[in-house]
Amino acid sequence: MTSASSSPRRVTLIPGDGIGPEVVAAARSVVEAAGAPIEWEVVRAGREVFAEGNATGVSAAAIESLKRNGVALKGPLETPIGHGGKSANVTLRKFFETYGNTRPVRELPGIQTPFSGRGIDFVVVRENVEDLYAGIEHMQTATVAQCLKLVSEKGCEKISRLAFEVALSEGRRSVTCVTKANIMKLTEGMLKRVFERVASDYPDIEPRYMLVDNCAHQLVRHPESFDVLVTTNMNGDILSDLASGLVGGLGIAPGANIGRDLAMFEAVHGTAPDIAGRDMANPTAMLLSAVLMLRHLQMFELADRVEAAVLLTLERGPRTGDIAGGMEACGTAAFTDAIIGNLGRAPDGWKPRTHRPLHLPEVAEGPDRTPAERMRCVGIDVFVDSELSPQDLGASISNLMEGSPVRLKMISNRGTVVYPLTGAPTDCVDHWRCRFALREPGASFTDDLVLDVLARIAGRHRYMHLEKLCDLDGQRGYALAQGEE
Ligand code: NAP
C-alpha cells in the first residue's frame, strides 16, 4: 500500500483548540482506516498550555516530540487576545524555522463556486518567517509606528528553491515569482533577483514574474493560468486566502509548513469556537492536510486513496452544513464515516496528479557573513521627532552641522523630500528623516563622524532611530527619497 518502508512512521499529533480535536480525530480515523502505517504521538499546545502559565503556548513535550519526529499533523490553536500574547502557531513556525508555507488550491467536486469548471489547480508557496511578519515593530513617536520589513538572501533562496522543488514533485510546468519589486527594490526586489538566479538550476520549469497587485487581479480573472506561485510572507498571506476563496473558502483549504527539521500539516482555518464541540465542523481541510502529509511521507498510494474518498464524499454527499449547498447537512462524525465507507472508490473520471518525493532544498545553515570591505558607509539617516516646520528644522540642523565635514543633504517626511523646500503641499507628521552626507564625496563616513552628528543633533532635537547608508560592492544599498537626487 505504501511506496516507503512499511515499518510504522511516528508522527506528532497536536489536537489543538476549538474544533481542532474534532477535525483532527476525523483525519486520524480516516488515515488509520486507509491502513497508513503511522504511530501517533499526541502532545499538547494552545489554550491549556497558555493557561498553565507557559507563555509560548507550546509544551516542552511537544517541542521534544516535534524535534524527534520531524513530521506533525496539527489542529488549529487559539491565539490569546490582548497585549503580549504571541500566537503559538507563529511560535511553532519560528522555533522550527518552517520557512515555507505551501497551500494547494484546487477545484473540488461538489463545491460550487463562481469559478467552478475553470480547472483551477495551483499551489501558493509563501515565505513563512521573514518580511513584515518578523514582528519587529516600534513606536517612533507618539503618533508614528514602524514595522521592519526584513528579507534575507538566504530566506529568498530557500523559498525559491522550495517552489521549484514543489513544481518538480508535482509535475508542474511554471513557477511565478510574485513581488512588489517595482516599489520595494531592495526587499521585494531581493526575492526577484534570487529567484532569477535559482531558476537557472531548474531549466525544465518556466520562471514567470508578476507584480502582486496584478497577480491579485489575474487570480480572479484567469485563476486557471497559474501553476505554482512563490512570494514573500505578507503577499502570500493575502494571496493564499484570496486563492482559497476561489475554490470554496477556508473550511476546505489544506496547508503545510515546511522546514529542514519539521514539516507540519494543518488546515488553514482557525478554531471556529462558535461551532466547537457541536459535531458541526467540516474536517475536509484537515483531511486534505493529512493527504499532503502522507505524500510528504512518500505514502503516495495511501494519499491518493484518502484523497479519492474525500472527493467522492464531497461529490455525492453527505456534506457538513457549511458546504451542504442544498443537501441535507450532516455532522462531522457522519461525514467522516461516509469518507471511511468510500475508501477504495473515486469520483468518475478523477485522475490523481502524479507525485514524486519532494526534495528539500539544501541551503547552508548559520548566519551569512558579509565581509566588511563589501560595505562602505557613505552617509546616515537620523530620524528625528520634531514639531518644527521643514524649513525651521532644516535651518536648525544645518546650523548644528556648521564646521563639520558632514552636511545635511535633505529631510524627508514619510519618504518624500520636504527640505530643501520643494514647493509641493506635502502633509507632514512629527517623524522626520534627516539624511547626512560628506561634504567631500569619496571620503570615509567613520563611526566617529556618526557619533559627532548624533551629539550635535541630540543637544537640540529628540532623535529616535539611525540608519547607516552603505554602498554594497559599489552599488547604492539604500533607497532615495521621493524627489531626492
Ligand atoms: P476561524 O476559526 O477560521 O473561523 C471563522 C469562521 O469560519 C467560523 O466561525 C466558522 O463560521 C467558519 N469555519 C472555519 N473553519 C470551519 C470548519 N472546519 N467547518 C465549518 N466552519 C468553519 O477564524 P477566526 O474566528 O478568525 O479565529 C478563531 C481562532 O482561531 C482565533 O484564536 C485565531 O487566532 C485562531 N486561528 C488559528 C489558526 C491556526 O491554528 N493555524 C488559523 C487561523 C485562526 P460559521 O460562523 O459559519 O460557523
PDB file of C-alpha atoms and ligand atoms in Angstrom, residues 19 23 74-81 87 89 93 250-252 266-275 280-285 320 322, ligand 1:
ATOM      1  CA  ILE A  19     -12.952  22.441  16.604  1.00  0.00           C
ATOM      2  CA  VAL A  23     -11.331  17.610  12.876  1.00  0.00           C
ATOM      3  CA  LYS A  74      -1.725  19.892  13.859  1.00  0.00           C
ATOM      4  CA  GLY A  75      -5.148  21.233  14.799  1.00  0.00           C
ATOM      5  CA  PRO A  76      -5.763  24.988  14.975  1.00  0.00           C
ATOM      6  CA  LEU A  77      -4.536  26.809  18.090  1.00  0.00           C
ATOM      7  CA  GLU A  78      -6.329  29.717  19.713  1.00  0.00           C
ATOM      8  CA  THR A  79      -4.355  32.954  19.869  1.00  0.00           C
ATOM      9  CA  PRO A  80      -4.606  34.673  23.258  1.00  0.00           C
ATOM     10  CA  ILE A  81      -6.315  38.028  22.928  1.00  0.00           C
ATOM     11  CA  SER A  87       0.382  33.135  18.698  1.00  0.00           C
ATOM     12  CA  ASN A  89       1.104  28.859  15.708  1.00  0.00           C
ATOM     13  CA  ARG A  93       6.752  28.100  12.779  1.00  0.00           C
ATOM     14  CA  LEU A 250     -11.057  28.391   4.234  1.00  0.00           C
ATOM     15  CA  GLY A 251     -13.070  25.428   5.561  1.00  0.00           C
ATOM     16  CA  ILE A 252     -11.734  23.206   2.794  1.00  0.00           C
ATOM     17  CA  GLU A 266      -2.600  21.906   9.218  1.00  0.00           C
ATOM     18  CA  ALA A 267      -5.879  23.292   7.932  1.00  0.00           C
ATOM     19  CA  VAL A 268      -5.882  26.961   7.004  1.00  0.00           C
ATOM     20  CA  HIS A 269      -8.905  27.725   9.195  1.00  0.00           C
ATOM     21  CA  GLY A 270      -8.804  28.513  12.899  1.00  0.00           C
ATOM     22  CA  THR A 271     -10.537  27.124  15.967  1.00  0.00           C
ATOM     23  CA  ALA A 272     -14.080  28.275  14.982  1.00  0.00           C
ATOM     24  CA  PRO A 273     -15.113  28.473  18.654  1.00  0.00           C
ATOM     25  CA  ASP A 274     -18.768  29.149  17.748  1.00  0.00           C
ATOM     26  CA  ILE A 275     -19.217  25.590  16.462  1.00  0.00           C
ATOM     27  CA  MET A 280     -20.733  20.736  13.059  1.00  0.00           C
ATOM     28  CA  ALA A 281     -17.132  21.265  11.947  1.00  0.00           C
ATOM     29  CA  ASN A 282     -16.107  20.371   8.421  1.00  0.00           C
ATOM     30  CA  PRO A 283     -12.967  18.185   8.630  1.00  0.00           C
ATOM     31  CA  THR A 284     -12.193  18.437   4.865  1.00  0.00           C
ATOM     32  CA  ALA A 285      -9.326  20.940   5.255  1.00  0.00           C
ATOM     33  CA  THR A 320     -21.393  19.217   6.514  1.00  0.00           C
ATOM     34  CA  ASP A 322     -21.037  24.863   5.703  1.00  0.00           C
TER      35      ASP A 322
HETATM   36  P1  NAP B   1     -11.847  30.587  12.112  1.00  0.00           P
HETATM   37  O1  NAP B   1     -11.562  29.824  13.346  1.00  0.00           O
HETATM   38  O2  NAP B   1     -11.269  30.036  10.859  1.00  0.00           O
HETATM   39  O3  NAP B   1     -13.398  30.663  11.996  1.00  0.00           O
HETATM   40  C1  NAP B   1     -14.111  31.598  11.239  1.00  0.00           C
HETATM   41  C2  NAP B   1     -15.450  31.004  10.856  1.00  0.00           C
HETATM   42  O4  NAP B   1     -15.273  30.149   9.730  1.00  0.00           O
HETATM   43  C3  NAP B   1     -16.065  30.116  11.905  1.00  0.00           C
HETATM   44  O5  NAP B   1     -16.754  30.859  12.848  1.00  0.00           O
HETATM   45  C4  NAP B   1     -16.951  29.249  11.054  1.00  0.00           C
HETATM   46  O6  NAP B   1     -18.031  30.058  10.569  1.00  0.00           O
HETATM   47  C5  NAP B   1     -16.106  29.010   9.820  1.00  0.00           C
HETATM   48  N1  NAP B   1     -15.271  27.818   9.873  1.00  0.00           N
HETATM   49  C6  NAP B   1     -13.913  27.775   9.985  1.00  0.00           C
HETATM   50  N2  NAP B   1     -13.488  26.517   9.924  1.00  0.00           N
HETATM   51  C7  NAP B   1     -14.566  25.743   9.747  1.00  0.00           C
HETATM   52  C8  NAP B   1     -14.764  24.353   9.610  1.00  0.00           C
HETATM   53  N3  NAP B   1     -13.727  23.490   9.612  1.00  0.00           N
HETATM   54  N4  NAP B   1     -16.026  23.897   9.469  1.00  0.00           N
HETATM   55  C9  NAP B   1     -17.065  24.728   9.427  1.00  0.00           C
HETATM   56  N5  NAP B   1     -16.951  26.064   9.540  1.00  0.00           N
HETATM   57  C10 NAP B   1     -15.721  26.565   9.707  1.00  0.00           C
HETATM   58  O7  NAP B   1     -11.326  32.094  12.256  1.00  0.00           O
HETATM   59  P2  NAP B   1     -11.365  33.094  13.500  1.00  0.00           P
HETATM   60  O8  NAP B   1     -12.722  33.075  14.120  1.00  0.00           O
HETATM   61  O9  NAP B   1     -10.841  34.353  12.957  1.00  0.00           O
HETATM   62  O10 NAP B   1     -10.305  32.550  14.535  1.00  0.00           O
HETATM   63  C11 NAP B   1     -10.653  31.810  15.710  1.00  0.00           C
HETATM   64  C12 NAP B   1      -9.376  31.450  16.446  1.00  0.00           C
HETATM   65  O11 NAP B   1      -8.562  30.592  15.646  1.00  0.00           O
HETATM   66  C13 NAP B   1      -8.503  32.646  16.827  1.00  0.00           C
HETATM   67  O12 NAP B   1      -7.989  32.442  18.144  1.00  0.00           O
HETATM   68  C14 NAP B   1      -7.389  32.601  15.809  1.00  0.00           C
HETATM   69  O13 NAP B   1      -6.217  33.182  16.304  1.00  0.00           O
HETATM   70  C15 NAP B   1      -7.226  31.105  15.629  1.00  0.00           C
HETATM   71  N6  NAP B   1      -6.633  30.729  14.319  1.00  0.00           N
HETATM   72  C16 NAP B   1      -5.735  29.703  14.352  1.00  0.00           C
HETATM   73  C17 NAP B   1      -5.170  29.265  13.157  1.00  0.00           C
HETATM   74  C18 NAP B   1      -4.187  28.126  13.205  1.00  0.00           C
HETATM   75  O14 NAP B   1      -4.081  27.464  14.216  1.00  0.00           O
HETATM   76  N7  NAP B   1      -3.440  27.874  12.143  1.00  0.00           N
HETATM   77  C19 NAP B   1      -5.535  29.847  11.939  1.00  0.00           C
HETATM   78  C20 NAP B   1      -6.486  30.883  11.952  1.00  0.00           C
HETATM   79  C21 NAP B   1      -7.026  31.320  13.162  1.00  0.00           C
HETATM   80  P3  NAP B   1     -19.549  29.952  10.926  1.00  0.00           P
HETATM   81  O15 NAP B   1     -19.809  31.179  11.711  1.00  0.00           O
HETATM   82  O16 NAP B   1     -20.175  29.974   9.578  1.00  0.00           O
HETATM   83  O17 NAP B   1     -19.814  28.708  11.689  1.00  0.00           O
END
